[in-house]
Amino acid sequence: MQYRKDKHGEPLSILGYGCMRFSHKGAGIDIDKTEQEILDAFRAGVNYFDTAYIYPGSEAALGEILARNGIRDRVNIATKLPQYMVGSRAALDKFFNEELSRLRTDRVDYYLMHHLTDIAQWERLKNVGVTDWIAEKKAAGAIRNIGFSYHGNTANFLKILEDYDWDFCQIQYNYLDDTAQAGVAGLKAAAARGIPVVIMEPLRGGKLVNLLPEDAKKAMAQNARGWTPAQWGLRWLYDQPEVTVVLSGMNSLEMVRENVATASDAAVGTFTEPDFALIEEVKRLIRAREKVGCTGCGYCMPCPKGVDIPGNFRSYNVLGTEGRTAAWMQFVQTVGLTREPAFASQCIRCGKCERHCPQGLPIRDKLREADRALRPLPVRAVVWILRKFMFRRTKKF
Ligand code: SF4
Ligand code: SF4
């Protein structure tokens, strides 16, 4: 195993154990099988285990496995505050204490505000006194490092990053999402501030393995490197010095061992020109199935009516490559849940954006198409309810 440093110089294994996808038996977690997988990773040097309040049964299973093997003090636990459920200072303590109890521990090594998508959510938390609360927990040793996990757009990521003295952050990042969400711009901005970055969805939930088009799989299989699609995805990340830990949701010994092997010999700066060319070719083959040829460059922005043009197109493209559920999920997270609405339906067809698009895209027509596909009635209803809930007023602390 190789290690990179956290903000305070402590070593973190570059492979982190994602605890959201533990093996299941019947309706619950298969604790004995999961124990074998966790111990295998632990013996190979994995020291970062990432769970969350809302992953069903995950905190309790991780706590039980670490306790019964006496290894709690030899690993780092990362878990997350369900910030979207917090409306008062009392709720902060309630969730945190419940998490400590489930995890059978007196401290969380890396604690995250879960699933921020907009600076407004962080402001709401500050409004209920979260910064004082964090300071108290850190002083008491109950929280060692504080961070946030993020799914909104790049602009909001940068605002949240700059608004507080974070110890680390967690972003979705992979070779297909290099300009989506926080993106490479967010990754580099965090690193420039000395903030370690934990990567989630390094393989887009397995889609850069299972849902690769056949021609992309063939291009990888024929390459002299002999790497599997998973290895290509992970090695592309490890090649970047700004990446600290890459999470993988492992639920088989084979998966643990393949990922450990990759994390043992991948290194920064080892990708060659032909390696990058292969990744570009695979992206091209994936994007050939996309709905609109938007590269996410952002030259069309800002739109005077607040439309997130690349954000809408990104979700529309996921519809072509990964299907409706993935596209709607992406749309709700990155476009639907920003404080200032950014829907394609806000477009007044002024044409300003089209004058700046290097791809010469018929942006106005494509936005209309995207809006129809991304916002059927059920999605509109879900977004409306979530927005009501997430941007509700809270009493000043
Ligand atoms: S055409 Fe629509 S999307 Fe483009 S700048 Fe005008 S309002 Fe915004
Ligand atoms: S300028 Fe064109 S290619 Fe670039 S983000 Fe806007 S629509 Fe996409």
Coordinates of C-alpha atoms and ligand atoms in Angstrom, one line a residue:
M1 CA 0.0 0.0 0.0
Q2 CA 1.1 3.5 -0.6
Y3 CA 0.2 6.5 1.5
R4 CA -0.3 10.2 0.9
K5 CA -0.5 12.8 3.7
D6 CA -3.5 14.5 5.2
K7 CA -3.5 18.2 6.1
H8 CA -1.6 17.5 9.4
G9 CA 0.9 15.1 7.9
E10 CA -0.7 11.8 8.9
P11 CA -0.5 9.0 6.3
L12 CA -3.7 7.9 4.5
S13 CA -3.8 4.9 2.3
I14 CA -4.4 6.0 -1.2
L15 CA -7.1 3.3 -1.5
G16 CA -10.0 4.1 0.9
Y17 CA -12.7 1.5 1.7
G18 CA -16.1 2.8 0.6
C19 CA -18.7 1.3 3.0
M20 CA -21.8 2.1 1.1
R21 CA -21.9 -1.1 -1.0
F22 CA -21.2 -3.8 1.7
S23 CA -22.3 -7.3 0.7
H24 CA -25.9 -8.1 1.6
K25 CA -27.6 -11.3 2.8
G26 CA -31.4 -11.1 2.8
A27 CA -32.5 -7.6 3.9
G28 CA -29.3 -6.8 5.9
I29 CA -25.6 -6.6 5.6
D30 CA -23.7 -9.9 5.4
I31 CA -21.5 -9.2 8.4
D32 CA -19.2 -12.2 8.2
K33 CA -18.4 -11.8 4.5
T34 CA -17.9 -8.1 4.9
E35 CA -15.6 -8.8 7.9
Q36 CA -13.4 -10.9 5.7
E37 CA -13.2 -8.2 3.0
I38 CA -12.5 -5.4 5.5
L39 CA -9.8 -7.5 7.2
D40 CA -8.2 -8.4 3.9
A41 CA -8.0 -4.7 3.0
F42 CA -6.8 -3.8 6.5
R43 CA -4.0 -6.4 6.4
A44 CA -3.0 -4.9 3.0
G45 CA -2.6 -1.5 4.6
V46 CA -5.9 0.2 3.9
N47 CA -6.4 2.7 6.8
Y48 CA -9.3 4.9 5.6
F49 CA -12.9 3.6 5.9
D50 CA -15.7 5.9 4.7
T51 CA -19.3 5.5 5.8
A52 CA -22.3 7.8 6.4
Y53 CA -25.3 8.2 8.7
I54 CA -27.7 7.4 5.9
Y55 CA -26.0 4.3 4.5
P56 CA -28.4 1.6 5.8
G57 CA -26.7 -0.5 8.5
S58 CA -23.2 0.6 7.4
E59 CA -22.0 2.5 10.4
A60 CA -23.2 -0.2 12.8
A61 CA -21.6 -3.0 10.7
L62 CA -18.3 -1.1 10.4
G63 CA -18.3 -0.4 14.2
E64 CA -19.0 -4.0 15.0
I65 CA -16.2 -5.4 12.7
L66 CA -13.6 -2.9 13.9
A67 CA -14.5 -3.6 17.6
R68 CA -14.6 -7.3 17.5
N69 CA -11.2 -7.4 15.8
G70 CA -9.6 -4.8 18.1
I71 CA -8.5 -2.6 15.2
R72 CA -10.5 0.6 15.8
D73 CA -7.4 2.5 16.9
R74 CA -5.4 1.4 13.9
V75 CA -7.7 2.8 11.2
N76 CA -9.4 6.1 10.4
I77 CA -13.2 6.3 10.4
A78 CA -14.8 8.9 8.0
T79 CA -18.5 9.4 8.4
K80 CA -21.0 12.1 7.6
L81 CA -23.5 14.4 9.1
P82 CA -26.8 14.2 7.3
Q83 CA -26.8 18.0 7.1
Y84 CA -30.0 18.1 5.0
M85 CA -31.8 16.8 8.1
V86 CA -30.3 19.4 10.5
G87 CA -32.5 22.3 11.5
S88 CA -31.1 23.1 14.9
R89 CA -28.0 22.9 17.1
A90 CA -29.6 20.1 19.1
A91 CA -29.9 18.0 15.9
L92 CA -26.1 18.2 15.4
D93 CA -25.5 16.5 18.8
K94 CA -28.3 14.0 18.2
F95 CA -26.9 12.7 14.9
F96 CA -23.3 12.8 16.0
N97 CA -23.9 10.9 19.3
E98 CA -25.9 8.3 17.4
E99 CA -23.1 7.9 14.9
L100 CA -20.5 7.5 17.7
S101 CA -22.7 4.8 19.3
R102 CA -23.2 2.9 16.1
L103 CA -19.5 3.1 15.3
R104 CA -18.6 2.0 18.9
T105 CA -16.1 4.8 19.2
D106 CA -15.5 8.1 21.1
R107 CA -14.2 10.0 18.1
V108 CA -14.6 10.4 14.3
D109 CA -11.3 10.9 12.5
Y110 CA -12.7 12.5 9.4
Y111 CA -16.2 14.0 9.7
L112 CA -18.0 15.4 6.7
M113 CA -21.0 17.6 6.0
H114 CA -22.8 15.2 3.7
H115 CA -23.8 16.0 0.2
L116 CA -23.5 19.8 -0.1
T117 CA -24.6 21.1 -3.5
D118 CA -24.8 24.8 -2.8
I119 CA -23.2 27.4 -0.5
A120 CA -26.8 28.0 0.8
Q121 CA -26.7 24.7 2.7
W122 CA -23.5 25.6 4.4
E123 CA -24.9 29.0 5.3
R124 CA -27.9 27.3 6.8
L125 CA -25.7 25.1 8.9
K126 CA -23.7 28.2 10.0
N127 CA -27.0 29.7 11.0
V128 CA -27.7 26.9 13.5
G129 CA -24.2 27.3 15.0
V130 CA -22.3 24.5 13.2
T131 CA -18.9 26.3 13.3
D132 CA -19.0 26.7 17.1
W133 CA -20.1 23.2 17.4
I134 CA -17.2 21.9 15.3
A135 CA -14.8 23.9 17.3
E136 CA -16.1 22.4 20.5
K137 CA -15.9 18.8 19.1
K138 CA -12.4 19.4 17.8
A139 CA -11.2 20.8 21.1
A140 CA -12.7 17.7 22.9
G141 CA -11.0 15.4 20.4
A142 CA -14.4 14.0 19.3
I143 CA -13.8 15.2 15.7
R144 CA -10.2 15.1 14.4
N145 CA -10.7 16.5 10.9
I146 CA -13.6 18.3 9.4
G147 CA -14.6 18.3 5.8
F148 CA -17.5 18.1 3.3
S149 CA -18.6 15.9 0.5
Y150 CA -19.8 17.7 -2.6
H151 CA -22.1 17.2 -5.6
G152 CA -23.0 20.6 -6.9
N153 CA -21.4 22.7 -9.6
T154 CA -17.8 24.1 -9.7
A155 CA -18.7 27.6 -8.8
N156 CA -20.5 26.6 -5.5
F157 CA -17.7 24.2 -4.7
L158 CA -15.2 27.0 -4.8
K159 CA -17.4 29.2 -2.6
I160 CA -17.7 26.6 0.1
L161 CA -14.0 25.8 -0.1
E162 CA -13.1 29.4 0.5
D163 CA -15.6 30.0 3.2
Y164 CA -14.1 27.9 6.0
D165 CA -10.8 26.4 7.2
W166 CA -11.5 22.8 6.1
D167 CA -9.2 19.9 6.8
F168 CA -10.3 17.9 3.7
C169 CA -13.0 17.5 1.2
Q170 CA -14.6 14.7 -0.9
I171 CA -15.6 15.1 -4.5
Q172 CA -16.9 12.9 -7.3
Y173 CA -14.2 12.8 -9.9
N174 CA -13.2 10.4 -12.7
Y175 CA -11.9 10.6 -16.2
L176 CA -15.4 11.2 -17.6
D177 CA -16.3 13.8 -14.9
D178 CA -13.2 15.9 -15.2
T179 CA -15.2 19.0 -15.8
A180 CA -18.4 18.0 -14.0
Q181 CA -19.3 18.9 -10.4
A182 CA -16.1 20.2 -8.5
G183 CA -14.1 18.9 -11.5
V184 CA -10.4 19.3 -12.1
A185 CA -10.7 23.0 -11.3
G186 CA -12.1 22.2 -7.8
L187 CA -9.5 19.5 -7.3
K188 CA -6.6 21.9 -8.1
A189 CA -8.1 24.7 -6.0
A190 CA -8.4 22.5 -3.0
A191 CA -4.9 21.2 -3.4
A192 CA -3.6 24.8 -3.8
R193 CA -5.1 25.6 -0.4
G194 CA -3.4 22.5 1.1
I195 CA -6.7 20.6 1.5
P196 CA -6.5 16.9 0.9
V197 CA -9.1 15.6 -1.6
V198 CA -10.8 12.2 -1.2
I199 CA -12.3 10.9 -4.4
M200 CA -15.7 9.2 -4.6
E201 CA -17.2 7.5 -7.7
P202 CA -13.8 6.9 -9.3
L203 CA -15.4 4.5 -11.7
R204 CA -18.8 6.3 -11.8
G205 CA -20.4 3.6 -9.6
G206 CA -18.9 0.9 -11.8
K207 CA -20.1 2.4 -15.1
L208 CA -16.6 3.0 -16.4
V209 CA -16.3 -0.8 -16.1
N210 CA -19.7 -2.4 -16.8
L211 CA -21.3 0.2 -19.1
L212 CA -18.3 1.0 -21.3
P213 CA -19.3 0.7 -25.0
E214 CA -17.9 -2.4 -26.6
D215 CA -15.5 -0.4 -28.8
A216 CA -14.1 1.3 -25.7
K217 CA -13.6 -2.0 -23.9
K218 CA -11.8 -3.3 -27.0
A219 CA -9.5 -0.3 -27.1
M220 CA -8.5 -0.9 -23.5
A221 CA -8.1 -4.7 -24.0
Q222 CA -5.8 -4.2 -27.0
N223 CA -3.6 -1.7 -25.3
A224 CA 0.0 -2.9 -24.4
R225 CA -0.4 -1.8 -20.8
G226 CA -2.7 -4.8 -20.2
W227 CA -4.8 -2.9 -17.6
T228 CA -8.4 -3.7 -16.9
P229 CA -11.0 -0.8 -17.3
A230 CA -11.0 -0.5 -13.4
Q231 CA -7.2 -0.2 -13.4
W232 CA -7.3 2.5 -16.1
G233 CA -9.8 4.5 -14.1
L234 CA -7.9 4.2 -10.8
R235 CA -4.5 4.8 -12.3
W236 CA -5.7 7.9 -14.1
L237 CA -6.6 9.3 -10.6
Y238 CA -3.4 8.1 -8.8
D239 CA -1.4 9.8 -11.6
Q240 CA -2.5 13.2 -10.2
P241 CA -0.7 14.5 -7.1
E242 CA -3.7 16.5 -6.0
V243 CA -5.6 13.2 -5.3
T244 CA -5.1 12.0 -1.7
V245 CA -7.5 9.0 -1.2
V246 CA -9.5 7.1 -3.8
L247 CA -12.6 5.4 -2.4
S248 CA -13.8 2.1 -3.7
G249 CA -17.0 0.5 -2.6
M250 CA -15.7 -3.1 -2.3
N251 CA -17.8 -6.1 -1.7
S252 CA -15.7 -9.1 -2.8
L253 CA -12.2 -10.3 -2.0
E254 CA -11.3 -10.2 -5.7
M255 CA -12.2 -6.5 -5.8
V256 CA -10.2 -5.8 -2.7
R257 CA -7.2 -7.6 -4.1
E258 CA -7.3 -6.0 -7.5
N259 CA -7.7 -2.5 -6.0
V260 CA -4.9 -3.1 -3.5
A261 CA -2.6 -4.3 -6.3
T262 CA -3.3 -1.1 -8.3
A263 CA -2.8 1.1 -5.2
S264 CA 0.5 -0.6 -4.5
D265 CA 2.3 0.3 -7.7
A266 CA 0.4 3.3 -9.2
A267 CA 2.4 6.5 -9.0
V268 CA 2.1 10.2 -9.7
G269 CA 3.2 11.3 -13.1
T270 CA 3.6 7.9 -14.7
F271 CA 1.0 8.3 -17.4
T272 CA 2.6 8.6 -20.8
E273 CA 1.3 10.5 -23.9
P274 CA -0.1 7.2 -25.3
D275 CA -1.9 6.5 -22.0
F276 CA -3.6 9.9 -22.0
A277 CA -4.4 9.4 -25.7
L278 CA -6.2 6.1 -24.9
I279 CA -8.3 7.8 -22.1
E280 CA -9.2 10.5 -24.6
E281 CA -10.2 7.9 -27.2
V282 CA -12.3 6.0 -24.6
K283 CA -14.0 9.3 -23.7
R284 CA -14.6 10.0 -27.4
L285 CA -16.2 6.6 -27.8
I286 CA -18.5 7.1 -24.7
R287 CA -19.4 10.6 -25.9
A288 CA -20.3 9.4 -29.3
R289 CA -23.5 8.1 -27.6
E290 CA -24.2 11.5 -26.0
K291 CA -27.1 13.8 -27.0
V292 CA -25.2 17.0 -27.5
G293 CA -21.5 17.7 -28.2
C294 CA -20.9 20.0 -25.2
T295 CA -17.4 19.9 -23.8
G296 CA -18.3 21.7 -20.6
C297 CA -15.8 24.6 -21.5
G298 CA -18.2 27.2 -20.0
Y299 CA -17.5 29.9 -22.7
C300 CA -21.3 30.4 -23.0
M301 CA -21.6 31.4 -19.4
P302 CA -22.9 33.3 -17.6
C303 CA -26.4 33.2 -18.9
P304 CA -28.3 36.4 -18.1
K305 CA -31.2 34.3 -17.0
G306 CA -29.2 32.0 -14.8
V307 CA -29.4 28.9 -16.9
D308 CA -26.6 26.4 -16.1
I309 CA -26.0 25.6 -19.7
P310 CA -23.2 23.0 -19.4
G311 CA -24.8 21.5 -16.3
N312 CA -28.1 20.9 -18.2
F313 CA -26.2 19.4 -21.1
R314 CA -24.1 17.2 -18.9
S315 CA -27.2 15.6 -17.4
Y316 CA -28.8 15.3 -20.9
N317 CA -25.7 13.4 -22.1
V318 CA -25.9 11.0 -19.2
L319 CA -29.3 10.1 -20.5
G320 CA -27.7 8.9 -23.7
T321 CA -24.8 7.0 -22.1
E322 CA -26.2 5.7 -18.8
G323 CA -30.0 5.9 -19.0
R324 CA -32.8 7.9 -17.4
T325 CA -32.2 7.1 -13.7
A326 CA -28.6 8.2 -13.8
A327 CA -29.4 11.3 -15.8
W328 CA -32.3 12.4 -13.5
M329 CA -30.1 11.8 -10.4
Q330 CA -27.3 13.9 -11.9
F331 CA -29.8 16.6 -13.0
V332 CA -31.4 16.8 -9.5
Q333 CA -28.1 17.1 -7.8
T334 CA -26.2 19.5 -10.0
V335 CA -28.9 21.7 -11.5
G336 CA -32.0 21.1 -9.4
L337 CA -30.6 21.8 -6.0
T338 CA -28.7 25.1 -6.4
R339 CA -30.2 28.0 -4.5
E340 CA -30.6 30.1 -7.6
P341 CA -32.7 28.1 -10.1
A342 CA -30.7 27.1 -13.1
F343 CA -33.2 25.2 -15.3
A344 CA -33.2 25.2 -19.1
S345 CA -36.8 26.4 -19.0
Q346 CA -35.6 29.8 -17.8
C347 CA -34.0 30.4 -21.3
I348 CA -35.6 33.4 -23.1
R349 CA -33.8 32.5 -26.4
C350 CA -31.7 35.7 -26.5
G351 CA -28.9 33.9 -28.3
K352 CA -26.0 35.5 -26.4
C353 CA -24.6 32.1 -25.4
E354 CA -24.5 30.7 -29.0
R355 CA -22.2 33.6 -30.1
H356 CA -19.5 32.2 -27.7
C357 CA -19.8 28.5 -28.1
P358 CA -16.6 27.1 -29.8
Q359 CA -18.6 24.0 -30.8
G360 CA -21.2 26.1 -32.7
L361 CA -24.0 24.3 -30.8
P362 CA -27.6 25.3 -31.3
I363 CA -27.8 25.9 -27.6
R364 CA -31.3 27.2 -27.5
D365 CA -32.9 24.3 -29.3
K366 CA -30.8 21.7 -27.4
L367 CA -31.8 23.3 -24.0
R368 CA -35.4 22.9 -25.0
E369 CA -34.8 19.3 -25.8
A370 CA -32.9 18.7 -22.6
D371 CA -35.5 20.3 -20.5
R372 CA -38.2 18.1 -21.9
A373 CA -36.2 15.0 -21.3
L374 CA -34.8 15.9 -17.8
R375 CA -37.9 17.3 -16.2
P376 CA -40.9 15.0 -16.6
L377 CA -43.6 15.6 -14.0
P378 CA -42.2 13.2 -11.3
V379 CA -38.7 14.8 -11.5
R380 CA -40.2 18.3 -11.2
A381 CA -42.2 17.2 -8.2
V382 CA -39.2 15.7 -6.5
V383 CA -37.1 18.8 -7.2
W384 CA -39.9 21.0 -5.9
I385 CA -40.1 19.1 -2.6
L386 CA -36.3 18.9 -2.1
R387 CA -35.9 22.6 -2.8
K388 CA -38.6 23.4 -0.2
F389 CA -36.9 21.3 2.3
M390 CA -33.3 22.2 1.7
F391 CA -33.7 25.9 1.3
R392 CA -36.2 26.3 4.2
R393 CA -35.6 29.0 6.7
T394 CA -33.9 28.2 10.0
K395 CA -34.0 30.1 13.2
K396 CA -30.8 32.1 13.8
F397 CA -28.7 30.4 16.4
Ligands
SF4_1 S1 -30.2 32.0 -25.2 FE1 -31.1 31.2 -23.3 S2 -29.4 30.1 -22.4 FE2 -28.5 31.4 -24.0 S3 -27.9 33.2 -22.9 FE3 -29.9 33.6 -23.7 S4 -31.3 33.0 -22.0 FE4 -29.3 32.2 -21.5
SF4_2 S1 -19.7 27.0 -24.9 FE1 -20.7 25.4 -26.0 S2 -19.4 23.6 -25.6 FE2 -18.8 25.2 -24.1 S3 -20.1 24.7 -22.3 FE3 -21.2 26.2 -23.5 S4 -22.6 24.9 -24.8 FE4 -21.0 23.6 -24.0

